[in-house]
Short mmCIF file of C-alpha atoms and ligand atoms in Angstrom, two decimals:
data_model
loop_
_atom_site.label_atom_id
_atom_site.label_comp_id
_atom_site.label_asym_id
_atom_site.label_seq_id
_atom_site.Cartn_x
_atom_site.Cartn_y
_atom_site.Cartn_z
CA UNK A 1 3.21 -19.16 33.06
CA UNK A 2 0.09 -19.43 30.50
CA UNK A 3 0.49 -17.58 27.49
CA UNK A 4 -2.59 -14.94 28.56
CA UNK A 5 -0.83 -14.53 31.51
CA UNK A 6 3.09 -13.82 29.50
CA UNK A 7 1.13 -10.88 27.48
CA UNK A 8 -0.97 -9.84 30.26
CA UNK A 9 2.82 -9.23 31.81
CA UNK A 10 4.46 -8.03 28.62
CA UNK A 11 6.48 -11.04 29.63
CA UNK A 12 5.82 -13.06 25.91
CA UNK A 13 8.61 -12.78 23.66
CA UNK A 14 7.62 -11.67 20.35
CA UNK A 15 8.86 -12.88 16.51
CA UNK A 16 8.02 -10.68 13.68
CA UNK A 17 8.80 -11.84 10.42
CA UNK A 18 8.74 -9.36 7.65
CA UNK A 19 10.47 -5.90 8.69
CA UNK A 20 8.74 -3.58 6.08
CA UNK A 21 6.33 -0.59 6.25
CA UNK A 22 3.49 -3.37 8.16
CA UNK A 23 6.31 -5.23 10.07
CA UNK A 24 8.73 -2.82 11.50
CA UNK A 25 5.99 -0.38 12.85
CA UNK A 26 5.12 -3.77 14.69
CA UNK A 27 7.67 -4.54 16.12
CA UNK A 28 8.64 -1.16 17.45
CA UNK A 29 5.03 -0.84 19.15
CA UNK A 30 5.67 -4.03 21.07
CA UNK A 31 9.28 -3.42 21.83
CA UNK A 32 8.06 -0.12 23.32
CA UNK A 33 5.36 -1.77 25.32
CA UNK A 34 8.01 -3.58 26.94
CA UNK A 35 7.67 -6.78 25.29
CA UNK A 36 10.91 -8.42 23.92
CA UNK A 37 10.34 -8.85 20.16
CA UNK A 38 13.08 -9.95 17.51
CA UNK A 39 12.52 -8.80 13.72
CA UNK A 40 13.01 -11.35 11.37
CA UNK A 41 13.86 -10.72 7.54
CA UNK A 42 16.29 -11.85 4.73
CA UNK A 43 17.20 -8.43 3.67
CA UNK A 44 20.72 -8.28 5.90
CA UNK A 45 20.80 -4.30 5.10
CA UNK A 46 17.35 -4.09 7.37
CA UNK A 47 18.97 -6.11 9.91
CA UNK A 48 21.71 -4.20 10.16
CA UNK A 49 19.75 -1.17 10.31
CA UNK A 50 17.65 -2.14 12.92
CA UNK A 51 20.34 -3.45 15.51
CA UNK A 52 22.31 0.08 14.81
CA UNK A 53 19.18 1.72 16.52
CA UNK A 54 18.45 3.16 12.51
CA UNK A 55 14.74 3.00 10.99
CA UNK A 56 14.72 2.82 7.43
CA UNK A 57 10.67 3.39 7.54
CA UNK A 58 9.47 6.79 7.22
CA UNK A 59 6.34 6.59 10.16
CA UNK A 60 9.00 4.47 12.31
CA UNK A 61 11.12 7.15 14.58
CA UNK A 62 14.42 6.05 14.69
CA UNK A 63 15.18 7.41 18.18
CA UNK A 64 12.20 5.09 19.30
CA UNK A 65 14.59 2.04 17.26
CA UNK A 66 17.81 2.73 19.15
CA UNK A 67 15.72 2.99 22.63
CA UNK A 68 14.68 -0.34 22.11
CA UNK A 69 17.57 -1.89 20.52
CA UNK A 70 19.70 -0.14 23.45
CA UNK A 71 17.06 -1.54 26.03
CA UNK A 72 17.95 -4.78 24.79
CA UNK A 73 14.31 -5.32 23.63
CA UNK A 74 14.72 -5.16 19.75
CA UNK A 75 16.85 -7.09 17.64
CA UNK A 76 16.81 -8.48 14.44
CA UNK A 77 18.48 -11.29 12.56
CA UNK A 78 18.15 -13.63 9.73
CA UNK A 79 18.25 -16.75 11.86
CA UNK A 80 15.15 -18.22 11.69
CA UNK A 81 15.95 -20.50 14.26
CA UNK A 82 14.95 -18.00 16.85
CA UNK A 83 11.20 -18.46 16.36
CA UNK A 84 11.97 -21.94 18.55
CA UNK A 85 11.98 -19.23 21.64
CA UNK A 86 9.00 -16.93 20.51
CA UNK A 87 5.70 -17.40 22.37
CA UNK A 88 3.83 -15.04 19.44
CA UNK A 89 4.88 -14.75 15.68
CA UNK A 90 3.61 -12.22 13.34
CA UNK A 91 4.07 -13.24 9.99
CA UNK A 92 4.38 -9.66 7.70
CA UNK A 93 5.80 -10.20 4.64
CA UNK A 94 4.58 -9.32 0.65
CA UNK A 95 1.35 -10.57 -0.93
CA UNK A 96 2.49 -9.35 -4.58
CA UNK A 97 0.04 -11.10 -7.69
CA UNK A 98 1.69 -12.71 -10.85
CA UNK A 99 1.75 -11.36 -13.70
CA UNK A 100 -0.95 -13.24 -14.48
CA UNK A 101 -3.06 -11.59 -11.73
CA UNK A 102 -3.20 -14.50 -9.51
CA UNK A 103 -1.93 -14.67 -5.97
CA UNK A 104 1.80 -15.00 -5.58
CA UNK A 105 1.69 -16.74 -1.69
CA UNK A 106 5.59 -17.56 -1.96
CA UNK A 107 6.89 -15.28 0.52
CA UNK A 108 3.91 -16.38 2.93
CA UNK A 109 5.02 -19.61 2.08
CA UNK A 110 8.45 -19.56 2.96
CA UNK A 111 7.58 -17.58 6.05
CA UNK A 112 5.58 -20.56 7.46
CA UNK A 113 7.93 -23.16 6.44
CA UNK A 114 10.52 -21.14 9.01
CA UNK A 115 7.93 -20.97 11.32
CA UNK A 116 7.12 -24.57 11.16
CA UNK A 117 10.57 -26.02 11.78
CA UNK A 118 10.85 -24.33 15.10
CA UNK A 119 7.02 -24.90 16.15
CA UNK A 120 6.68 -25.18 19.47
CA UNK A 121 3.61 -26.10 21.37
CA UNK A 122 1.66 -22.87 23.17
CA UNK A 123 3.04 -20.53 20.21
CA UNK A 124 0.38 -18.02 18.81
CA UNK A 125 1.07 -17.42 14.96
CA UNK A 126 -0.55 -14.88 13.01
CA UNK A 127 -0.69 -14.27 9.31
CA UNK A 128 -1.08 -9.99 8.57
CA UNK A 129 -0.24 -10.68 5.21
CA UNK A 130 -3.22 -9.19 3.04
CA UNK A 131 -4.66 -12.31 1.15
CA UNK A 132 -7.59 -13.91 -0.43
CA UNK A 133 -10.15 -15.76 2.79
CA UNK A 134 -9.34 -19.15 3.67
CA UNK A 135 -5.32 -18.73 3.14
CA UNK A 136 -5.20 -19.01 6.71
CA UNK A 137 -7.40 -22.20 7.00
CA UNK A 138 -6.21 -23.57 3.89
CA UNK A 139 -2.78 -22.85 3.43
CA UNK A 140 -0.98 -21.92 7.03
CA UNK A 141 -3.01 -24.22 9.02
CA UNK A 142 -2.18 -27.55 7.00
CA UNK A 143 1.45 -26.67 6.85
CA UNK A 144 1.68 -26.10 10.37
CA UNK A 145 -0.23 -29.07 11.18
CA UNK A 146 2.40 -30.93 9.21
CA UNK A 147 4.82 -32.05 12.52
CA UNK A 148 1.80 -33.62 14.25
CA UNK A 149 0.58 -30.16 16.39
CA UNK A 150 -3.02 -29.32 16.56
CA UNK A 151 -4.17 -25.79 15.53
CA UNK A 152 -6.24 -24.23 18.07
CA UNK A 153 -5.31 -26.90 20.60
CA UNK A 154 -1.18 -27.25 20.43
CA UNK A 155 -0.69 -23.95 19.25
CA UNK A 156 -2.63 -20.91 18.16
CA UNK A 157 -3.46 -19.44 14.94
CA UNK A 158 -5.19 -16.24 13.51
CA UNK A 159 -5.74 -13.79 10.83
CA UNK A 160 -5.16 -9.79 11.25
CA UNK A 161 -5.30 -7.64 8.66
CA UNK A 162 -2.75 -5.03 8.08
CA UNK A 163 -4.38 -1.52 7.99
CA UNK A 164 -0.98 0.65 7.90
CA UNK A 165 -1.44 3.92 5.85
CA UNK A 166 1.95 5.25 5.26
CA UNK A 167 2.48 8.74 5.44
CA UNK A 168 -0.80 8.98 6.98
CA UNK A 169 -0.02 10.93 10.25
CA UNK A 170 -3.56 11.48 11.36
CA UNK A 171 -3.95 7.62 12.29
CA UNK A 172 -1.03 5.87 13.84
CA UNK A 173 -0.62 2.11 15.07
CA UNK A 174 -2.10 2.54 18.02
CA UNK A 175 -5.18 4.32 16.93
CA UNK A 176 -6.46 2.01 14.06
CA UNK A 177 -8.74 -0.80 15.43
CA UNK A 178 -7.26 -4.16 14.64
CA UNK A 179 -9.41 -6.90 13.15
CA UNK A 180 -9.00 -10.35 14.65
CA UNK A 181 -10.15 -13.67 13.56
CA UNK A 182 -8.77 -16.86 14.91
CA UNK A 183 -8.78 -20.42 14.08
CA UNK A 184 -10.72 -20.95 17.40
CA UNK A 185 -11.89 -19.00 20.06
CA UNK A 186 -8.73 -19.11 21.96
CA UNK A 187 -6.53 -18.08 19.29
CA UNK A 188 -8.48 -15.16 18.38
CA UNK A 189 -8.87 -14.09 22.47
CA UNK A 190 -4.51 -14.86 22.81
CA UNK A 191 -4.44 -12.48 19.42
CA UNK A 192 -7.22 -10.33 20.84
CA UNK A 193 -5.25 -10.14 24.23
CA UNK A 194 -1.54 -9.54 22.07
CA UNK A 195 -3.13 -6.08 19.94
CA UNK A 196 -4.83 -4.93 22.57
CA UNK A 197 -1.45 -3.99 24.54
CA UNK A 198 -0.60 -1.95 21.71
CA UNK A 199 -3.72 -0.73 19.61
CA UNK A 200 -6.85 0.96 21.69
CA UNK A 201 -9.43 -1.04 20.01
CA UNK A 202 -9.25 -4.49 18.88
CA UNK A 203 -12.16 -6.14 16.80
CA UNK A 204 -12.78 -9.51 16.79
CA UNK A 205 -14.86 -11.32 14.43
CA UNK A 206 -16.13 -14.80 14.29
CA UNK A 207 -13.12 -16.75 12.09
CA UNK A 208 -10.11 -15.97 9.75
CA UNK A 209 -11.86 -16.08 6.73
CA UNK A 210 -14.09 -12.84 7.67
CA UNK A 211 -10.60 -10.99 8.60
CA UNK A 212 -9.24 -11.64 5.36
CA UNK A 213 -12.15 -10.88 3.97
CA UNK A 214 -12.37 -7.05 5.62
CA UNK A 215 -9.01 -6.33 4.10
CA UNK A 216 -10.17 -7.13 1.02
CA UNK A 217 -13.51 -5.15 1.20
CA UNK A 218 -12.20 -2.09 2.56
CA UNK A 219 -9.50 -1.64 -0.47
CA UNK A 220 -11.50 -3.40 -2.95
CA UNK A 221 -14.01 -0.39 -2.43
CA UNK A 222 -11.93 1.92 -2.73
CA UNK A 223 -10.34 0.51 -6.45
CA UNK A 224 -13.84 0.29 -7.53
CA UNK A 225 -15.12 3.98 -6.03
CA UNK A 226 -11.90 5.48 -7.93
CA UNK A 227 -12.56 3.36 -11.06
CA UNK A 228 -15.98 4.94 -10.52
CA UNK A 229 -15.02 8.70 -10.55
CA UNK A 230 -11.99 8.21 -13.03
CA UNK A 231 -15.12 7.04 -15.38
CA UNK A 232 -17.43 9.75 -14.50
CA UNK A 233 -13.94 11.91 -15.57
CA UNK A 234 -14.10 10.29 -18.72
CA UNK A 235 -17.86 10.85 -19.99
CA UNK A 236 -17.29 14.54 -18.21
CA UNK A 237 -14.54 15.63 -20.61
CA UNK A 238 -16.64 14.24 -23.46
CA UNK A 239 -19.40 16.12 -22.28
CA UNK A 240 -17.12 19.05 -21.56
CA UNK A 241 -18.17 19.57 -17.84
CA UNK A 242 -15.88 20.06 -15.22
CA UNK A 243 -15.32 16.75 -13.33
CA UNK A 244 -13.84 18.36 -10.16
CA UNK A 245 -16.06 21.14 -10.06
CA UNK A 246 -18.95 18.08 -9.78
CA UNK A 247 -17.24 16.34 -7.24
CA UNK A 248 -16.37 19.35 -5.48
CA UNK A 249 -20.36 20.07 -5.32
CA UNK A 250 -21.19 16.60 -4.71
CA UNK A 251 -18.99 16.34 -1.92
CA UNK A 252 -21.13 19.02 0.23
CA UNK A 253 -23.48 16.26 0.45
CA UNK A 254 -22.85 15.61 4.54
CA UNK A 255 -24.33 11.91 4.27
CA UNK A 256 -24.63 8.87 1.29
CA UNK A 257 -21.89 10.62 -0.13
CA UNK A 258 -17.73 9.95 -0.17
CA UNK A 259 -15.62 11.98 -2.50
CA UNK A 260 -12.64 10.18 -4.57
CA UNK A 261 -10.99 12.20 -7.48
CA UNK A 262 -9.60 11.01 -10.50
CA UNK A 263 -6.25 10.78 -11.80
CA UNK A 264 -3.46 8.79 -14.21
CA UNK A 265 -4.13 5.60 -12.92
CA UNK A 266 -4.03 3.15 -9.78
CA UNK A 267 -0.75 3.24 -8.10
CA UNK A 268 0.98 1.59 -4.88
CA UNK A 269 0.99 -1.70 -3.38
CA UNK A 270 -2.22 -2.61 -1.77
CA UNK A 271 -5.05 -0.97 -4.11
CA UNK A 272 -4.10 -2.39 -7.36
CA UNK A 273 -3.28 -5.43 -5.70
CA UNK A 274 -5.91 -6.72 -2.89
CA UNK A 275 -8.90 -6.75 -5.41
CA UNK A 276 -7.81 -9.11 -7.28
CA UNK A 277 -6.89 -11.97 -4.42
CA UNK A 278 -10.21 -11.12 -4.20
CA UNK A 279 -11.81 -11.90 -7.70
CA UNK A 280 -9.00 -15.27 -8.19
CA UNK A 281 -10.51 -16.54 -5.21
CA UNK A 282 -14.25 -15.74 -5.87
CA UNK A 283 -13.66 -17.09 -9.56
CA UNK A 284 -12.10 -20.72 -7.43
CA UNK A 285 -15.96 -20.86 -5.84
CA UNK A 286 -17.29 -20.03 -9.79
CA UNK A 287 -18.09 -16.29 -8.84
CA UNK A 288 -17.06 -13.64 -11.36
CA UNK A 289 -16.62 -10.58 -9.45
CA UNK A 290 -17.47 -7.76 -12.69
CA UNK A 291 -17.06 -4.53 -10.43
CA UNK A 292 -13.53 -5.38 -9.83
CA UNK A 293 -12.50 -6.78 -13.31
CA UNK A 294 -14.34 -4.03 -14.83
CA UNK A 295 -12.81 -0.98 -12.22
CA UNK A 296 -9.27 -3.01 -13.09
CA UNK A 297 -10.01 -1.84 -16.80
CA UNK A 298 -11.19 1.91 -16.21
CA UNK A 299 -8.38 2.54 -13.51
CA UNK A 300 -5.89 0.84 -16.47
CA UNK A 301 -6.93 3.11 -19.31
CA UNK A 302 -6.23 6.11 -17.28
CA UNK A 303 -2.46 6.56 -18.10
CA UNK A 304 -3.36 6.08 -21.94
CA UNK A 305 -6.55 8.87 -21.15
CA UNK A 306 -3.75 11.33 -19.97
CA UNK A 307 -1.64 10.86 -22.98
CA UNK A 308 -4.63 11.38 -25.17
CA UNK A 309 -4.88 14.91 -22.72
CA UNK A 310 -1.36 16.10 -23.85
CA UNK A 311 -2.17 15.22 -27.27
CA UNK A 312 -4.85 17.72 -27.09
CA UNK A 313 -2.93 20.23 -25.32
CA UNK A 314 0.20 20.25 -27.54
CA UNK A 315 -2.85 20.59 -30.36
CA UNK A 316 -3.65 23.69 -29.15
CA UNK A 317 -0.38 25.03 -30.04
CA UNK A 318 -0.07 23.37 -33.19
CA UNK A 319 2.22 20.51 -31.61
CA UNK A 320 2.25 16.83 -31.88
CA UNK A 321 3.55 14.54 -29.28
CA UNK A 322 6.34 13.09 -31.35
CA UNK A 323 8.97 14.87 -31.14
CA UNK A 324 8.25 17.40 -28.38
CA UNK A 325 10.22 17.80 -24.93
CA UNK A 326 7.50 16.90 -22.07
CA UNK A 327 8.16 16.84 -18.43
CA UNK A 328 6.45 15.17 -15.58
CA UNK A 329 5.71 16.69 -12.38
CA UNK A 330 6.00 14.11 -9.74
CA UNK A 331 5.84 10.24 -10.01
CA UNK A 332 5.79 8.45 -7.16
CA UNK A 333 2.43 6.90 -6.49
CA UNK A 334 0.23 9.22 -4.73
CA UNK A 335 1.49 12.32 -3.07
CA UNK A 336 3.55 13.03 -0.21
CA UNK A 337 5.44 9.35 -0.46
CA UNK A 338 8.71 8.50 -2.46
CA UNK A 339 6.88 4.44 -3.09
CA UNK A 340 6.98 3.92 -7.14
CA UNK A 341 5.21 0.63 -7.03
CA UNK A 342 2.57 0.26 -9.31
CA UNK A 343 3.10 3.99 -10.30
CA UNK A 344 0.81 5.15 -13.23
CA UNK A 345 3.33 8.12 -14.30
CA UNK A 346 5.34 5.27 -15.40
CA UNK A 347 3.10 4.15 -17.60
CA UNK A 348 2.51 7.86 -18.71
CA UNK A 349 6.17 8.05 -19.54
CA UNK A 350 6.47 4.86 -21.99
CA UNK A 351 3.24 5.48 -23.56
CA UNK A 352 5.15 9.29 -24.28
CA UNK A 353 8.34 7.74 -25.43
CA UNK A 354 6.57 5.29 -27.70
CA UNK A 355 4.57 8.08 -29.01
CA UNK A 356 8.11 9.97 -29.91
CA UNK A 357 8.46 12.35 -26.91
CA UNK A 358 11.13 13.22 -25.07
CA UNK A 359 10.82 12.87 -21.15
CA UNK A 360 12.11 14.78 -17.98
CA UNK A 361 10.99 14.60 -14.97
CA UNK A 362 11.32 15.87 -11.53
CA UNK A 363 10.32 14.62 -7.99
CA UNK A 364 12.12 15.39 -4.83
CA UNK A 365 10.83 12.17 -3.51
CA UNK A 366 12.27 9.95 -6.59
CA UNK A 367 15.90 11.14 -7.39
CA UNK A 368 16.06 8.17 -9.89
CA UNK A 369 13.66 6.53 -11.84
CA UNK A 370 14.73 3.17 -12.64
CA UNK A 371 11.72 0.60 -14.24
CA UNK A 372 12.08 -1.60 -17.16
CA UNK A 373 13.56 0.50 -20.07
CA UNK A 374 13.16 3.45 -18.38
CA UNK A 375 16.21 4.99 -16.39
CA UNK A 376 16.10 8.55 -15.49
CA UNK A 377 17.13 11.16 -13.31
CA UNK A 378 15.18 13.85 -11.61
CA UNK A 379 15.73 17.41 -12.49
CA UNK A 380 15.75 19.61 -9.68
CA UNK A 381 12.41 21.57 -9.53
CA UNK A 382 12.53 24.78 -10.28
CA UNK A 383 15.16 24.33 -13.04
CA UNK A 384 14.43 26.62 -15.75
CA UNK A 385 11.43 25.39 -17.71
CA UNK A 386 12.42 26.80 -21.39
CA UNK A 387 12.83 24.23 -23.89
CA UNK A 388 10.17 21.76 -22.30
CA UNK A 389 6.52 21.93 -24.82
CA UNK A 390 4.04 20.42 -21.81
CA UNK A 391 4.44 19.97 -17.92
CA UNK A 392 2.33 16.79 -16.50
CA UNK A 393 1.59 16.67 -13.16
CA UNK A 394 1.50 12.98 -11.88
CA UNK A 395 1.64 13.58 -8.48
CA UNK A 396 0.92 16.63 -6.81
CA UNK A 397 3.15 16.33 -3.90
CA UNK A 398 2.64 19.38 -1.35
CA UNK A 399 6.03 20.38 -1.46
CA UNK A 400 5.63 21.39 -5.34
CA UNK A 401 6.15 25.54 -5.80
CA UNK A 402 2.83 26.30 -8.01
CA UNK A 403 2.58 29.22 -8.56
CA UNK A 404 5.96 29.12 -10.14
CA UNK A 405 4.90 26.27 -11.96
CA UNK A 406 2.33 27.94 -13.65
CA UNK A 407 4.31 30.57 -14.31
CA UNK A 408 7.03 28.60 -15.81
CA UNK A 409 5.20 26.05 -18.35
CA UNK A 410 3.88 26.97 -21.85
CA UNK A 411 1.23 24.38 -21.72
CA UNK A 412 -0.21 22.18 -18.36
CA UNK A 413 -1.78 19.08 -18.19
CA UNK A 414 -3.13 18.53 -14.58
CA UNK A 415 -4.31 15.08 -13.87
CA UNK A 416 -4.64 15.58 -10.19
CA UNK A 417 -6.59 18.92 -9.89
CA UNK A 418 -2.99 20.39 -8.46
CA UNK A 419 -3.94 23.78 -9.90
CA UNK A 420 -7.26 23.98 -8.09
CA UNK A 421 -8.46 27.47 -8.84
CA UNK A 422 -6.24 28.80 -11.12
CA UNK A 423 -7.78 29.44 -14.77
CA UNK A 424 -5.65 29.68 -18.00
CA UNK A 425 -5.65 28.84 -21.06
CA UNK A 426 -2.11 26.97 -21.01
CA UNK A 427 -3.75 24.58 -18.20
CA UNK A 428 -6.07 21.45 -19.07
CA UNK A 429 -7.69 18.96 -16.32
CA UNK A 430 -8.72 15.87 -16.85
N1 LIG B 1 -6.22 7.42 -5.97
C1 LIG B 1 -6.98 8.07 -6.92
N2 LIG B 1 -8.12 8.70 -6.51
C2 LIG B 1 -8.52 8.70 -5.20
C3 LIG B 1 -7.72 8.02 -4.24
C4 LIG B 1 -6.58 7.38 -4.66
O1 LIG B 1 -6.66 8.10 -8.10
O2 LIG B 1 -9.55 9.31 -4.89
C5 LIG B 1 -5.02 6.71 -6.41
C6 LIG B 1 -3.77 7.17 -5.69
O3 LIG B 1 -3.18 8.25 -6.38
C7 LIG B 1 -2.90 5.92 -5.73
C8 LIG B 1 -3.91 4.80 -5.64
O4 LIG B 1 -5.16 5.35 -6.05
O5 LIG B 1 -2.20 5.84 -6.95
C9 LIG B 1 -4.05 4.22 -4.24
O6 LIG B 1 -4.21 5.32 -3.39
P1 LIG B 1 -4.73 5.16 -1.84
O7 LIG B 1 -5.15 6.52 -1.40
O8 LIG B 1 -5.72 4.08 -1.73
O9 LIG B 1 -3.41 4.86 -1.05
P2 LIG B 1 -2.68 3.52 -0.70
O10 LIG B 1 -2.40 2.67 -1.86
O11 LIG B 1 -1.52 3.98 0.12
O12 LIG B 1 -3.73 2.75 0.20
C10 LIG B 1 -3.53 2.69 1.57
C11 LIG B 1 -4.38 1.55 2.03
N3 LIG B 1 -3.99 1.18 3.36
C12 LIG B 1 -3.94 -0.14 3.64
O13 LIG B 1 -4.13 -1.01 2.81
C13 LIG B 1 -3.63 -0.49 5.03
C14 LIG B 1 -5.84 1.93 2.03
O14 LIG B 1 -6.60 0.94 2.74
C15 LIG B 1 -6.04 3.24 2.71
O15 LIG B 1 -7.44 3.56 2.72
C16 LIG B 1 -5.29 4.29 1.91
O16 LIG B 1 -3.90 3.96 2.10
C17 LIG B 1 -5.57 5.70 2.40
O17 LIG B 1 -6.73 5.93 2.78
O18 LIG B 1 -4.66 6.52 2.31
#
């Protein structure tokens, strides 16, 4: 039986390597479809997990885990030596940079070396990993080629960008089109033909490079549109006009127009990130991409910006930062999620303690804080404010009792517009 004809059936048995928030959705979408698919990962805690019918992801039900793990179509294990059996492999694991800002391919790296010591002719591979264009063509393909097989011709290969939102419960798997680009026109029809038994609209474009490339596009736009309005936030408060109030206004415009808001600073792992596989790669071709570099320095500044804000505020009241008591309302990094990575609060907090103030903090999402020299505990929200100079809100997670909050806090600095509406003289935007 062809391959076409093995995913026409839901008969194709399906590796995914890389069981995280992109990989594990995966997986459970084709598992439910019917298809047999095997997670593959080093972490032996997700394994475990998995084949006890748990999900450890938040948008992944766990009840729809066990119905495939007790169906006998989900399984996971750190034996790479199953991909030998797999007719399609999804390769989903971390695109992190160095901390030199360049790309850090090492887990897509190891990922194909697995996947090329069990190559087998007729398999379909495909990279989701976000990366810079021409990883797939440049990197995967040559490696894979390595044992003598043909891309294209012995087996398949394509590019398909991620586009999971977590949290985001107005879009699911299913419902986000799925950008395809293959090696050749066969690998990106067998990829074409794989998504589209799980997502309702598949996209195809014309080679990996251009997939890679919409990844980067659609979350390099956004860095740069919030670098955008956190500068417009910064001229605004020198200009003393209300920033939100503007965008507020600006965002009755019903065409041309997109609101983003400002805030302490670029958090999570694909915004801070994806821009700047962009601008390494651009800069290999002798292109110096200046929106990026110079959104990477507004969106950067912002954690120092809100520092300056609680300067200002503790002014007010005849208070320095050194030496008062400030605590942060949420810090995870955006609202509504418990992720820390990349989260600007963080920064917030060691630009406090070097300025000599002491920090609390509470989130109901983060019940510990550990990162570099800071380690912390969350106090529960709600606990009596007295004592504490300034409240910060970070991140202004829904589940956060405002109205209390304003009641509770001598003096508020609200980077994220929390407080919409509510005038005081204890409470300062940015
Ligand atoms: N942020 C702002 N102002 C804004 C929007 C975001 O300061 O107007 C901050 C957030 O607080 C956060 C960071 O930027 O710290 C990134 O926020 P994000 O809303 O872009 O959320 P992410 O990082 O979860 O981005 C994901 C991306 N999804 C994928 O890469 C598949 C992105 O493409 C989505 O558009 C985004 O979610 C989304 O729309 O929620």
């Amino acid at each position: 039986m062809s391959l076409k004809d093995k995913i026409r059936d839901r008969k194709a048995r399906i590796g995914v390597i890389g069981l995280g928030y992109v990989g594990l959705p995966l997986a459970v979408e084709f598992a439910m479809k019917g298809f047999d698919v095997t997670g593959l990962d080093v972490d032996e805690s997700k394994i475990k997990e998995i084949n006890a019918g748990r999900s450890y992801i938040l948008d992944v039900k766990t009840e729809h885990v066990k119905a495939c793990v007790d169906a006998g179509r989900l399984r996971a294990s750190s034996d790479m030596s199953h991909l030998k059996d797999m007719d399609a492999i999804d390769i989903c694991v971390p695109t992190p940079l160095r901390k030199t800002k360049d790309p850090d391919l090492s887990y897509v790296v190891q990922a194909v070396d697995s996947v090329k010591a069990h190559l087998k002719k007729g398999q379909l591979v495909i990279l989701e990993s976000t990366t810079y264009p021409g990883t797939t063509d440049e990197v995967v393909q040559p490696a894979l080629e390595e044992n003598g097989l043909k891309a294209g011709v012995d087996f398949y290969l394509a590019f398909s960008p991620e586009r999971v939102d977590p949290g985001n419960e107005t879009y699911s798997t299913r419902t986000i089109p799925k950008v395809v680009g293959g090696v050749n026109r066969e690998s990106t029809e067998l990829a074409s033909d794989l998504y589209g038994s799980i997502v309702d609209t598949v996209v195809p474009v014309s080679s990996t490079q251009v997939a890679e490339m919409v990844k980067l596009l659609e979350n390099t736009f956004r860095a740069v549109n919030i670098g955008l309005v956190n500068e417009i936030a910064l001229m605004a408060h020198r200009m003393n006009i209300d920033v939100w109030e503007v965008i507020d206004a600006a965002g009755t415009k019903p065409f041309g127009f997109m609101p983003f808001y400002p805030g302490p600073g670029l958090g999570g792992h694909c915004i801070p990130i994806d821009p700047f596989y962009l601008s390494w790669k651009a800069r290999q071709s002798g292109f110096e991409c200046r929106f990026i570099e110079l959104a990477g320095h507004v969106n950067s500044s912002m954690p120092a910006f809100v520092v300056d804000r609680i300067g200002e505020a503790l002014n007010t009241r005849k208070k320095a930062i050194n030496g008062s008591r400030i605590h942060i309302l949420g810090v995870a990094y955006k609202k509504d999620v418990s992720d820390m990575r990349e989260s600007p609060a963080l920064d917030v907090i060691e630009l406090l303690h070097r300025r000599g103030a002491s920090v609390t903090y509470s989130d109901p999402f983060v019940p510990v804080l550990q990162h570099g020299d800071v380690d912390m505990k969350a106090t529960p929200e709600g606990a009596d404010g007295s004592g504490i100079d300034c409240a910060v809100i970070c991140t202004n997670h829904r589940v956060f009792d405002y109205a209390a909050i304003v009641k509770r806090y001598p003096l508020i600095v609200d980077t994220r517009n929390a407080l919409k509406g509510i005038q005081a003289d204890h409470i300062f935007r940015l």
